[in-house]
Amino acid sequence: ELHKRLDIPGEDEVARLARSLNRMLNRLEITVEGYKQFTGDASHELRTPLTVMKGEISLALQKERSTNYYKEVLEGIEEEVDRLIRMVEQLLFLARADGDKIKNHLNTIDLYETLVPLLEQMKILTEAKHQEISWIIPKHILISTDPDALQQILLNLLDNAIKYTPESGRIEVRVEQHPDLVRILVADTGNGIANEHLERIFERFYRIDKGRSRELGGTGLGLAIVQKLAHLIGGNLSVTSAVGHGTTFSLDIPLRPTGQL
Ligand code: ADP
C-alpha cells in the first residue's frame, strides 16, 4: 500500500528493472569487447604489411643489387601499398557508417538499366578467368533506393564471386519481383563456405583462408561494408552455401511506392 502511495516500485518491479539493467550491461560489455577486438585486429592488419615492406627495403639497401632486383622489390611494395590504401579507405567508410555519417540518397531507378552496365563491366573480369556470367533481370522494375549503395553492394558481391570461384566456374545474377520486395541473388559455383564460417564472414577482418584472401588482394572488410550498405538502403542480406558447390548471396529490398522518397 505504502509503496503505491509514495510511488516507490514494489519488489517485483525492482527485480524486473534489475534484470533489464543487467541485460543492458551485458549488451554494452559485448559491444565494448567487440570494439577492443576490432582495434586489436585493425592494428595487426595494418602492422603486418608495414613490417614486411620494412624487411624488403632493408634487404634491398644492404648492398648493391641488380636493377631487376630493385624492380621486383618495388613491385611487391606497390602491391602492398595498394592493399593498405584500400584497407584504410574501407576502415574510414566503416568509421563513418558507425557514426551514422553516411546519408541515404534516394532516387527512383530502373533495376535493369542500373544493373546491366555494371554486369557488362564485370564480364570482362570473368572472361579473364574463363568464367561465365549470366543474368536474368526483368525489365521495367522501378524501385526507390540509393543507386550508389546498391551498385557498391553488387560490385563487392560479384568481386567475391569471381575471386572465390575457380576457372570455368559460373556466376549468375537473378532479380525476382515479390509483392512487397525485390530480391537480388548473386550465385556462384565456387568453393562454397562451411557452416561454421557462414555466420562469421560478415565480421570485420574475418577470412576463411587468410593467405588466399591476401593473395587475391582481399582485406576481409568487403562483406562488413556490404552489410552496412544493405542496412543503409533498408535491405536485408543473407547467404546460403554448399561446400564444393557454390554460394548464393541474397539481397531483399523492400518496395516503397515510387515517388514517395
Ligand atoms: P575479402 O577481402 O577477404 O574477400 P570479404 O569480407 O569480402 O573479404 O569476405 C570475407 C571472406 O568470406 C573471404 O575471405 C572468403 O573467405 C569468404 N567469401 C566471401 N565471398 C565468398 C564467395 N562468393 N565464395 C566463397 N567464399 C567467400
PDB file of C-alpha atoms and ligand atoms in Angstrom:
ATOM      1  CA  GLU A   1       0.000   0.000   0.000  1.00  0.00           C
ATOM      2  CA  LEU A   2       2.665   2.435   1.143  1.00  0.00           C
ATOM      3  CA  HIS A   3       4.696   1.622  -1.967  1.00  0.00           C
ATOM      4  CA  LYS A   4       1.799   2.596  -4.150  1.00  0.00           C
ATOM      5  CA  ARG A   5       1.026   5.788  -2.316  1.00  0.00           C
ATOM      6  CA  LEU A   6       4.634   7.007  -2.372  1.00  0.00           C
ATOM      7  CA  ASP A   7       5.128   5.808  -5.961  1.00  0.00           C
ATOM      8  CA  ILE A   8       8.008   3.551  -4.899  1.00  0.00           C
ATOM      9  CA  PRO A   9       8.319   0.483  -7.128  1.00  0.00           C
ATOM     10  CA  GLY A  10       7.402  -2.845  -5.484  1.00  0.00           C
ATOM     11  CA  GLU A  11       9.794  -5.778  -5.163  1.00  0.00           C
ATOM     12  CA  ASP A  12       8.633  -7.311  -8.433  1.00  0.00           C
ATOM     13  CA  GLU A  13       9.180  -4.062 -10.212  1.00  0.00           C
ATOM     14  CA  VAL A  14      12.666  -3.648  -8.704  1.00  0.00           C
ATOM     15  CA  ALA A  15      13.584  -7.201  -9.746  1.00  0.00           C
ATOM     16  CA  ARG A  16      12.307  -6.512 -13.264  1.00  0.00           C
ATOM     17  CA  LEU A  17      14.309  -3.281 -13.505  1.00  0.00           C
ATOM     18  CA  ALA A  18      17.426  -5.059 -12.198  1.00  0.00           C
ATOM     19  CA  ARG A  19      17.059  -7.778 -14.828  1.00  0.00           C
ATOM     20  CA  SER A  20      16.621  -5.277 -17.611  1.00  0.00           C
ATOM     21  CA  LEU A  21      19.608  -3.256 -16.374  1.00  0.00           C
ATOM     22  CA  ASN A  22      21.650  -6.440 -16.307  1.00  0.00           C
ATOM     23  CA  ARG A  23      20.721  -7.246 -19.879  1.00  0.00           C
ATOM     24  CA  MET A  24      21.710  -3.734 -20.955  1.00  0.00           C
ATOM     25  CA  LEU A  25      25.070  -4.051 -19.189  1.00  0.00           C
ATOM     26  CA  ASN A  26      25.687  -7.403 -20.861  1.00  0.00           C
ATOM     27  CA  ARG A  27      24.970  -5.927 -24.265  1.00  0.00           C
ATOM     28  CA  LEU A  28      27.230  -2.977 -23.550  1.00  0.00           C
ATOM     29  CA  GLU A  29      30.001  -5.323 -22.427  1.00  0.00           C
ATOM     30  CA  ILE A  30      29.720  -7.327 -25.653  1.00  0.00           C
ATOM     31  CA  THR A  31      29.884  -4.102 -27.680  1.00  0.00           C
ATOM     32  CA  VAL A  32      32.958  -2.873 -25.789  1.00  0.00           C
ATOM     33  CA  GLU A  33      34.630  -6.293 -26.201  1.00  0.00           C
ATOM     34  CA  GLY A  34      33.810  -6.131 -29.915  1.00  0.00           C
ATOM     35  CA  TYR A  35      35.469  -2.734 -30.274  1.00  0.00           C
ATOM     36  CA  LYS A  36      38.550  -3.878 -28.344  1.00  0.00           C
ATOM     37  CA  GLN A  37      38.845  -6.919 -30.586  1.00  0.00           C
ATOM     38  CA  PHE A  38      38.388  -4.730 -33.667  1.00  0.00           C
ATOM     39  CA  THR A  39      41.058  -2.209 -32.621  1.00  0.00           C
ATOM     40  CA  GLY A  40      43.474  -5.064 -31.974  1.00  0.00           C
ATOM     41  CA  ASP A  41      42.693  -6.725 -35.310  1.00  0.00           C
ATOM     42  CA  ALA A  42      42.967  -3.457 -37.222  1.00  0.00           C
ATOM     43  CA  SER A  43      46.359  -2.611 -35.709  1.00  0.00           C
ATOM     44  CA  HIS A  44      47.635  -6.079 -36.504  1.00  0.00           C
ATOM     45  CA  GLU A  45      46.316  -5.964 -40.084  1.00  0.00           C
ATOM     46  CA  LEU A  46      47.977  -2.606 -40.671  1.00  0.00           C
ATOM     47  CA  ARG A  47      51.252  -3.501 -38.997  1.00  0.00           C
ATOM     48  CA  THR A  48      51.912  -6.801 -40.790  1.00  0.00           C
ATOM     49  CA  PRO A  49      52.331  -5.407 -44.321  1.00  0.00           C
ATOM     50  CA  LEU A  50      54.363  -2.494 -42.961  1.00  0.00           C
ATOM     51  CA  THR A  51      56.754  -4.926 -41.244  1.00  0.00           C
ATOM     52  CA  VAL A  52      57.051  -6.995 -44.428  1.00  0.00           C
ATOM     53  CA  MET A  53      57.806  -3.898 -46.512  1.00  0.00           C
ATOM     54  CA  LYS A  54      60.361  -2.644 -43.991  1.00  0.00           C
ATOM     55  CA  GLY A  55      62.133  -6.010 -44.201  1.00  0.00           C
ATOM     56  CA  GLU A  56      62.219  -5.948 -48.008  1.00  0.00           C
ATOM     57  CA  ILE A  57      63.532  -2.385 -48.090  1.00  0.00           C
ATOM     58  CA  SER A  58      66.288  -3.113 -45.534  1.00  0.00           C
ATOM     59  CA  LEU A  59      67.370  -6.151 -47.522  1.00  0.00           C
ATOM     60  CA  ALA A  60      67.473  -4.186 -50.781  1.00  0.00           C
ATOM     61  CA  LEU A  61      69.596  -1.458 -49.158  1.00  0.00           C
ATOM     62  CA  GLN A  62      72.164  -3.866 -47.660  1.00  0.00           C
ATOM     63  CA  LYS A  63      74.337  -3.998 -50.754  1.00  0.00           C
ATOM     64  CA  GLU A  64      74.415  -3.150 -54.442  1.00  0.00           C
ATOM     65  CA  ARG A  65      71.677  -5.109 -56.311  1.00  0.00           C
ATOM     66  CA  SER A  66      70.654  -5.571 -59.933  1.00  0.00           C
ATOM     67  CA  THR A  67      68.092  -3.249 -61.482  1.00  0.00           C
ATOM     68  CA  ASN A  68      65.797  -6.229 -61.839  1.00  0.00           C
ATOM     69  CA  TYR A  69      66.003  -6.938 -58.127  1.00  0.00           C
ATOM     70  CA  TYR A  70      65.034  -3.368 -57.265  1.00  0.00           C
ATOM     71  CA  LYS A  71      62.197  -3.513 -59.752  1.00  0.00           C
ATOM     72  CA  GLU A  72      60.787  -6.672 -58.187  1.00  0.00           C
ATOM     73  CA  VAL A  73      61.042  -5.224 -54.693  1.00  0.00           C
ATOM     74  CA  LEU A  74      59.264  -2.046 -55.812  1.00  0.00           C
ATOM     75  CA  GLU A  75      56.505  -4.036 -57.497  1.00  0.00           C
ATOM     76  CA  GLY A  76      55.969  -6.064 -54.335  1.00  0.00           C
ATOM     77  CA  ILE A  77      55.845  -2.879 -52.272  1.00  0.00           C
ATOM     78  CA  GLU A  78      53.406  -1.234 -54.665  1.00  0.00           C
ATOM     79  CA  GLU A  79      51.011  -4.159 -54.287  1.00  0.00           C
ATOM     80  CA  GLU A  80      51.180  -3.954 -50.507  1.00  0.00           C
ATOM     81  CA  VAL A  81      50.690  -0.192 -50.529  1.00  0.00           C
ATOM     82  CA  ASP A  82      47.655  -0.548 -52.800  1.00  0.00           C
ATOM     83  CA  ARG A  83      46.134  -3.065 -50.403  1.00  0.00           C
ATOM     84  CA  LEU A  84      46.883  -0.804 -47.424  1.00  0.00           C
ATOM     85  CA  ILE A  85      45.243   2.167 -49.142  1.00  0.00           C
ATOM     86  CA  ARG A  86      42.182   0.027 -49.868  1.00  0.00           C
ATOM     87  CA  MET A  87      42.067  -1.131 -46.254  1.00  0.00           C
ATOM     88  CA  VAL A  88      42.356   2.384 -44.830  1.00  0.00           C
ATOM     89  CA  GLU A  89      39.639   3.660 -47.178  1.00  0.00           C
ATOM     90  CA  GLN A  90      37.364   0.796 -46.122  1.00  0.00           C
ATOM     91  CA  LEU A  91      38.105   1.475 -42.448  1.00  0.00           C
ATOM     92  CA  LEU A  92      37.267   5.154 -42.943  1.00  0.00           C
ATOM     93  CA  PHE A  93      33.978   4.182 -44.545  1.00  0.00           C
ATOM     94  CA  LEU A  94      33.116   1.837 -41.655  1.00  0.00           C
ATOM     95  CA  ALA A  95      34.015   4.525 -39.100  1.00  0.00           C
ATOM     96  CA  ARG A  96      31.704   6.985 -40.854  1.00  0.00           C
ATOM     97  CA  ALA A  97      28.954   4.381 -41.057  1.00  0.00           C
ATOM     98  CA  ASP A  98      29.358   3.541 -37.332  1.00  0.00           C
ATOM     99  CA  GLY A  99      28.925   7.241 -36.588  1.00  0.00           C
ATOM    100  CA  ASP A 100      25.778   7.410 -38.763  1.00  0.00           C
ATOM    101  CA  LYS A 101      27.580   9.840 -41.047  1.00  0.00           C
ATOM    102  CA  ILE A 102      26.603   8.067 -44.279  1.00  0.00           C
ATOM    103  CA  LYS A 103      23.472   9.514 -45.766  1.00  0.00           C
ATOM    104  CA  ASN A 104      20.978   7.685 -47.904  1.00  0.00           C
ATOM    105  CA  HIS A 105      20.468   9.428 -51.272  1.00  0.00           C
ATOM    106  CA  LEU A 106      17.198   8.027 -52.524  1.00  0.00           C
ATOM    107  CA  ASN A 107      16.321   8.014 -56.185  1.00  0.00           C
ATOM    108  CA  THR A 108      13.854   6.167 -58.358  1.00  0.00           C
ATOM    109  CA  ILE A 109      15.794   3.806 -60.570  1.00  0.00           C
ATOM    110  CA  ASP A 110      15.112   1.154 -63.173  1.00  0.00           C
ATOM    111  CA  LEU A 111      16.842  -2.005 -61.903  1.00  0.00           C
ATOM    112  CA  TYR A 112      17.598  -3.383 -65.361  1.00  0.00           C
ATOM    113  CA  GLU A 113      19.165  -0.141 -66.534  1.00  0.00           C
ATOM    114  CA  THR A 114      21.180   0.231 -63.326  1.00  0.00           C
ATOM    115  CA  LEU A 115      22.499  -3.314 -63.077  1.00  0.00           C
ATOM    116  CA  VAL A 116      23.203  -4.335 -66.683  1.00  0.00           C
ATOM    117  CA  PRO A 117      26.024  -1.811 -67.401  1.00  0.00           C
ATOM    118  CA  LEU A 118      27.717  -2.924 -64.185  1.00  0.00           C
ATOM    119  CA  LEU A 119      27.362  -6.584 -65.165  1.00  0.00           C
ATOM    120  CA  GLU A 120      28.755  -5.888 -68.646  1.00  0.00           C
ATOM    121  CA  GLN A 121      31.762  -4.347 -66.925  1.00  0.00           C
ATOM    122  CA  MET A 122      32.244  -7.364 -64.663  1.00  0.00           C
ATOM    123  CA  LYS A 123      32.019  -9.660 -67.691  1.00  0.00           C
ATOM    124  CA  ILE A 124      35.498  -8.534 -68.697  1.00  0.00           C
ATOM    125  CA  LEU A 125      36.882  -9.775 -65.372  1.00  0.00           C
ATOM    126  CA  THR A 126      35.100 -13.133 -65.655  1.00  0.00           C
ATOM    127  CA  GLU A 127      36.391 -13.634 -69.194  1.00  0.00           C
ATOM    128  CA  ALA A 128      39.937 -13.218 -67.937  1.00  0.00           C
ATOM    129  CA  LYS A 129      39.253 -16.152 -65.565  1.00  0.00           C
ATOM    130  CA  HIS A 130      37.360 -18.198 -68.189  1.00  0.00           C
ATOM    131  CA  GLN A 131      34.248 -17.944 -66.064  1.00  0.00           C
ATOM    132  CA  GLU A 132      30.763 -17.485 -67.396  1.00  0.00           C
ATOM    133  CA  ILE A 133      28.490 -14.765 -66.093  1.00  0.00           C
ATOM    134  CA  SER A 134      24.784 -14.559 -66.898  1.00  0.00           C
ATOM    135  CA  TRP A 135      21.815 -12.602 -65.594  1.00  0.00           C
ATOM    136  CA  ILE A 136      18.048 -12.756 -65.536  1.00  0.00           C
ATOM    137  CA  ILE A 137      16.640  -9.319 -64.792  1.00  0.00           C
ATOM    138  CA  PRO A 138      13.075  -8.374 -65.697  1.00  0.00           C
ATOM    139  CA  LYS A 139      12.788  -5.017 -67.448  1.00  0.00           C
ATOM    140  CA  HIS A 140      10.891  -2.018 -66.074  1.00  0.00           C
ATOM    141  CA  ILE A 141      11.183  -2.727 -62.342  1.00  0.00           C
ATOM    142  CA  LEU A 142      11.311   0.680 -60.693  1.00  0.00           C
ATOM    143  CA  ILE A 143      12.483   0.955 -57.105  1.00  0.00           C
ATOM    144  CA  SER A 144      13.273   3.811 -54.783  1.00  0.00           C
ATOM    145  CA  THR A 145      16.774   3.319 -53.399  1.00  0.00           C
ATOM    146  CA  ASP A 146      20.293   4.737 -53.144  1.00  0.00           C
ATOM    147  CA  PRO A 147      21.810   3.769 -56.514  1.00  0.00           C
ATOM    148  CA  ASP A 148      25.457   4.214 -55.432  1.00  0.00           C
ATOM    149  CA  ALA A 149      24.978   1.983 -52.389  1.00  0.00           C
ATOM    150  CA  LEU A 150      23.182  -0.649 -54.452  1.00  0.00           C
ATOM    151  CA  GLN A 151      25.919  -0.680 -57.090  1.00  0.00           C
ATOM    152  CA  GLN A 152      28.609  -0.907 -54.419  1.00  0.00           C
ATOM    153  CA  ILE A 153      26.856  -3.925 -52.879  1.00  0.00           C
ATOM    154  CA  LEU A 154      26.624  -5.683 -56.249  1.00  0.00           C
ATOM    155  CA  LEU A 155      30.234  -4.854 -57.146  1.00  0.00           C
ATOM    156  CA  ASN A 156      31.513  -6.324 -53.871  1.00  0.00           C
ATOM    157  CA  LEU A 157      29.416  -9.492 -54.133  1.00  0.00           C
ATOM    158  CA  LEU A 158      30.437 -10.033 -57.762  1.00  0.00           C
ATOM    159  CA  ASP A 159      34.074  -9.331 -56.981  1.00  0.00           C
ATOM    160  CA  ASN A 160      33.960 -12.058 -54.306  1.00  0.00           C
ATOM    161  CA  ALA A 161      32.071 -14.467 -56.571  1.00  0.00           C
ATOM    162  CA  ILE A 162      34.799 -14.062 -59.194  1.00  0.00           C
ATOM    163  CA  LYS A 163      37.639 -14.291 -56.649  1.00  0.00           C
ATOM    164  CA  TYR A 164      36.365 -17.396 -54.853  1.00  0.00           C
ATOM    165  CA  THR A 165      35.198 -19.324 -57.931  1.00  0.00           C
ATOM    166  CA  PRO A 166      37.793 -21.361 -59.821  1.00  0.00           C
ATOM    167  CA  GLU A 167      38.389 -21.063 -63.567  1.00  0.00           C
ATOM    168  CA  SER A 168      35.489 -22.221 -65.777  1.00  0.00           C
ATOM    169  CA  GLY A 169      33.001 -21.607 -62.952  1.00  0.00           C
ATOM    170  CA  ARG A 170      29.662 -19.888 -63.411  1.00  0.00           C
ATOM    171  CA  ILE A 171      28.177 -16.773 -61.835  1.00  0.00           C
ATOM    172  CA  GLU A 172      24.530 -15.862 -62.101  1.00  0.00           C
ATOM    173  CA  VAL A 173      22.633 -12.744 -61.078  1.00  0.00           C
ATOM    174  CA  ARG A 174      18.875 -13.018 -60.797  1.00  0.00           C
ATOM    175  CA  VAL A 175      16.284 -10.431 -59.883  1.00  0.00           C
ATOM    176  CA  GLU A 176      12.934 -11.652 -58.543  1.00  0.00           C
ATOM    177  CA  GLN A 177       9.895  -9.493 -58.045  1.00  0.00           C
ATOM    178  CA  HIS A 178       7.773 -10.289 -54.978  1.00  0.00           C
ATOM    179  CA  PRO A 179       4.638  -8.468 -53.790  1.00  0.00           C
ATOM    180  CA  ASP A 180       6.424  -6.220 -51.311  1.00  0.00           C
ATOM    181  CA  LEU A 181      10.122  -6.615 -52.151  1.00  0.00           C
ATOM    182  CA  VAL A 182      12.621  -7.257 -54.880  1.00  0.00           C
ATOM    183  CA  ARG A 183      15.228  -9.948 -54.328  1.00  0.00           C
ATOM    184  CA  ILE A 184      18.641  -9.770 -55.976  1.00  0.00           C
ATOM    185  CA  LEU A 185      20.540 -13.077 -55.971  1.00  0.00           C
ATOM    186  CA  VAL A 186      24.232 -13.455 -56.735  1.00  0.00           C
ATOM    187  CA  ALA A 187      25.098 -17.134 -57.139  1.00  0.00           C
ATOM    188  CA  ASP A 188      28.418 -18.765 -57.923  1.00  0.00           C
ATOM    189  CA  THR A 189      29.659 -22.320 -58.486  1.00  0.00           C
ATOM    190  CA  GLY A 190      32.742 -21.692 -56.342  1.00  0.00           C
ATOM    191  CA  ASN A 191      34.389 -23.308 -53.327  1.00  0.00           C
ATOM    192  CA  GLY A 192      31.425 -22.742 -51.048  1.00  0.00           C
ATOM    193  CA  ILE A 193      31.587 -21.814 -47.360  1.00  0.00           C
ATOM    194  CA  ALA A 194      31.317 -24.312 -44.486  1.00  0.00           C
ATOM    195  CA  ASN A 195      28.569 -23.716 -41.922  1.00  0.00           C
ATOM    196  CA  GLU A 196      30.942 -22.802 -39.109  1.00  0.00           C
ATOM    197  CA  HIS A 197      32.259 -19.882 -41.176  1.00  0.00           C
ATOM    198  CA  LEU A 198      28.975 -18.812 -42.711  1.00  0.00           C
ATOM    199  CA  GLU A 199      27.752 -16.661 -39.830  1.00  0.00           C
ATOM    200  CA  ARG A 200      31.151 -15.037 -39.332  1.00  0.00           C
ATOM    201  CA  ILE A 201      32.020 -13.882 -42.861  1.00  0.00           C
ATOM    202  CA  PHE A 202      30.289 -10.518 -42.279  1.00  0.00           C
ATOM    203  CA  GLU A 203      32.600  -9.741 -39.345  1.00  0.00           C
ATOM    204  CA  ARG A 204      35.361  -7.226 -39.910  1.00  0.00           C
ATOM    205  CA  PHE A 205      38.628  -8.898 -40.989  1.00  0.00           C
ATOM    206  CA  TYR A 206      37.118 -12.392 -40.898  1.00  0.00           C
ATOM    207  CA  ARG A 207      38.525 -14.551 -43.715  1.00  0.00           C
ATOM    208  CA  ILE A 208      38.274 -18.289 -44.147  1.00  0.00           C
ATOM    209  CA  ASP A 209      41.715 -18.537 -45.724  1.00  0.00           C
ATOM    210  CA  LYS A 210      43.823 -15.514 -44.830  1.00  0.00           C
ATOM    211  CA  GLY A 211      46.664 -16.365 -47.187  1.00  0.00           C
ATOM    212  CA  ARG A 212      44.372 -16.861 -50.140  1.00  0.00           C
ATOM    213  CA  SER A 213      42.366 -13.686 -49.487  1.00  0.00           C
ATOM    214  CA  ARG A 214      45.628 -11.756 -49.200  1.00  0.00           C
ATOM    215  CA  GLU A 215      46.956 -13.165 -52.462  1.00  0.00           C
ATOM    216  CA  LEU A 216      43.749 -12.062 -54.144  1.00  0.00           C
ATOM    217  CA  GLY A 217      44.153  -8.555 -52.726  1.00  0.00           C
ATOM    218  CA  GLY A 218      41.416  -9.010 -50.102  1.00  0.00           C
ATOM    219  CA  THR A 219      41.187  -7.115 -46.818  1.00  0.00           C
ATOM    220  CA  GLY A 220      38.415  -9.033 -45.052  1.00  0.00           C
ATOM    221  CA  LEU A 221      36.321  -5.848 -44.839  1.00  0.00           C
ATOM    222  CA  GLY A 222      34.280  -6.179 -48.031  1.00  0.00           C
ATOM    223  CA  LEU A 223      31.326  -8.090 -46.631  1.00  0.00           C
ATOM    224  CA  ALA A 224      31.205  -5.947 -43.464  1.00  0.00           C
ATOM    225  CA  ILE A 225      30.767  -2.956 -45.793  1.00  0.00           C
ATOM    226  CA  VAL A 226      28.174  -4.768 -47.907  1.00  0.00           C
ATOM    227  CA  GLN A 227      26.218  -5.496 -44.719  1.00  0.00           C
ATOM    228  CA  LYS A 228      26.338  -1.797 -43.683  1.00  0.00           C
ATOM    229  CA  LEU A 229      25.219  -0.658 -47.147  1.00  0.00           C
ATOM    230  CA  ALA A 230      22.384  -3.198 -47.163  1.00  0.00           C
ATOM    231  CA  HIS A 231      21.110  -1.742 -43.863  1.00  0.00           C
ATOM    232  CA  LEU A 232      21.547   1.782 -45.218  1.00  0.00           C
ATOM    233  CA  ILE A 233      19.091   1.058 -48.037  1.00  0.00           C
ATOM    234  CA  GLY A 234      16.727  -0.756 -45.666  1.00  0.00           C
ATOM    235  CA  GLY A 235      17.593  -4.101 -47.223  1.00  0.00           C
ATOM    236  CA  ASN A 236      18.310  -7.498 -45.774  1.00  0.00           C
ATOM    237  CA  LEU A 237      21.287  -9.593 -46.784  1.00  0.00           C
ATOM    238  CA  SER A 238      21.514 -13.365 -46.358  1.00  0.00           C
ATOM    239  CA  VAL A 239      23.709 -16.171 -47.615  1.00  0.00           C
ATOM    240  CA  THR A 240      23.423 -19.891 -48.291  1.00  0.00           C
ATOM    241  CA  SER A 241      26.273 -22.118 -49.343  1.00  0.00           C
ATOM    242  CA  ALA A 242      27.265 -25.706 -50.038  1.00  0.00           C
ATOM    243  CA  VAL A 243      30.931 -26.643 -49.783  1.00  0.00           C
ATOM    244  CA  GLY A 244      32.260 -27.698 -53.153  1.00  0.00           C
ATOM    245  CA  HIS A 245      29.134 -26.489 -54.963  1.00  0.00           C
ATOM    246  CA  GLY A 246      28.873 -22.765 -54.503  1.00  0.00           C
ATOM    247  CA  THR A 247      27.449 -19.819 -52.654  1.00  0.00           C
ATOM    248  CA  THR A 248      24.387 -17.605 -53.095  1.00  0.00           C
ATOM    249  CA  PHE A 249      24.037 -14.148 -51.573  1.00  0.00           C
ATOM    250  CA  SER A 250      20.548 -12.738 -51.475  1.00  0.00           C
ATOM    251  CA  LEU A 251      19.600  -9.091 -51.004  1.00  0.00           C
ATOM    252  CA  ASP A 252      15.966  -8.263 -50.227  1.00  0.00           C
ATOM    253  CA  ILE A 253      14.968  -4.670 -50.835  1.00  0.00           C
ATOM    254  CA  PRO A 254      11.534  -3.714 -49.509  1.00  0.00           C
ATOM    255  CA  LEU A 255       9.443  -1.812 -52.021  1.00  0.00           C
ATOM    256  CA  ARG A 256       8.155   1.623 -51.217  1.00  0.00           C
ATOM    257  CA  PRO A 257       5.771   3.296 -53.569  1.00  0.00           C
ATOM    258  CA  THR A 258       7.884   5.109 -56.165  1.00  0.00           C
ATOM    259  CA  GLY A 259       7.581   8.857 -55.994  1.00  0.00           C
ATOM    260  CA  GLN A 260       7.464   8.626 -52.217  1.00  0.00           C
ATOM    261  CA  LEU A 261      11.106   9.436 -51.484  1.00  0.00           C
TER     262      LEU A 261
HETATM  263  P1  ADP B   1      37.955 -10.468 -48.579  1.00  0.00           P
HETATM  264  O1  ADP B   1      38.590  -9.138 -48.766  1.00  0.00           O
HETATM  265  O2  ADP B   1      38.856 -11.450 -47.887  1.00  0.00           O
HETATM  266  O3  ADP B   1      37.359 -11.020 -49.834  1.00  0.00           O
HETATM  267  P2  ADP B   1      35.223 -10.221 -47.574  1.00  0.00           P
HETATM  268  O4  ADP B   1      34.740  -9.520 -46.357  1.00  0.00           O
HETATM  269  O5  ADP B   1      34.712  -9.723 -48.887  1.00  0.00           O
HETATM  270  O6  ADP B   1      36.798 -10.183 -47.501  1.00  0.00           O
HETATM  271  O7  ADP B   1      34.866 -11.766 -47.429  1.00  0.00           O
HETATM  272  C1  ADP B   1      35.204 -12.453 -46.239  1.00  0.00           C
HETATM  273  C2  ADP B   1      35.526 -13.908 -46.528  1.00  0.00           C
HETATM  274  O8  ADP B   1      34.345 -14.613 -46.917  1.00  0.00           O
HETATM  275  C3  ADP B   1      36.513 -14.123 -47.677  1.00  0.00           C
HETATM  276  O9  ADP B   1      37.847 -14.045 -47.245  1.00  0.00           O
HETATM  277  C4  ADP B   1      36.159 -15.527 -48.133  1.00  0.00           C
HETATM  278  O10 ADP B   1      36.814 -16.469 -47.308  1.00  0.00           O
HETATM  279  C5  ADP B   1      34.658 -15.628 -47.859  1.00  0.00           C
HETATM  280  N1  ADP B   1      33.832 -15.397 -49.083  1.00  0.00           N
HETATM  281  C6  ADP B   1      33.228 -14.243 -49.455  1.00  0.00           C
HETATM  282  N2  ADP B   1      32.532 -14.405 -50.603  1.00  0.00           N
HETATM  283  C7  ADP B   1      32.674 -15.703 -50.963  1.00  0.00           C
HETATM  284  C8  ADP B   1      32.186 -16.497 -52.064  1.00  0.00           C
HETATM  285  N3  ADP B   1      31.404 -15.974 -53.012  1.00  0.00           N
HETATM  286  N4  ADP B   1      32.560 -17.809 -52.094  1.00  0.00           N
HETATM  287  C9  ADP B   1      33.332 -18.352 -51.125  1.00  0.00           C
HETATM  288  N5  ADP B   1      33.828 -17.644 -50.077  1.00  0.00           N
HETATM  289  C10 ADP B   1      33.505 -16.347 -49.987  1.00  0.00           C
END
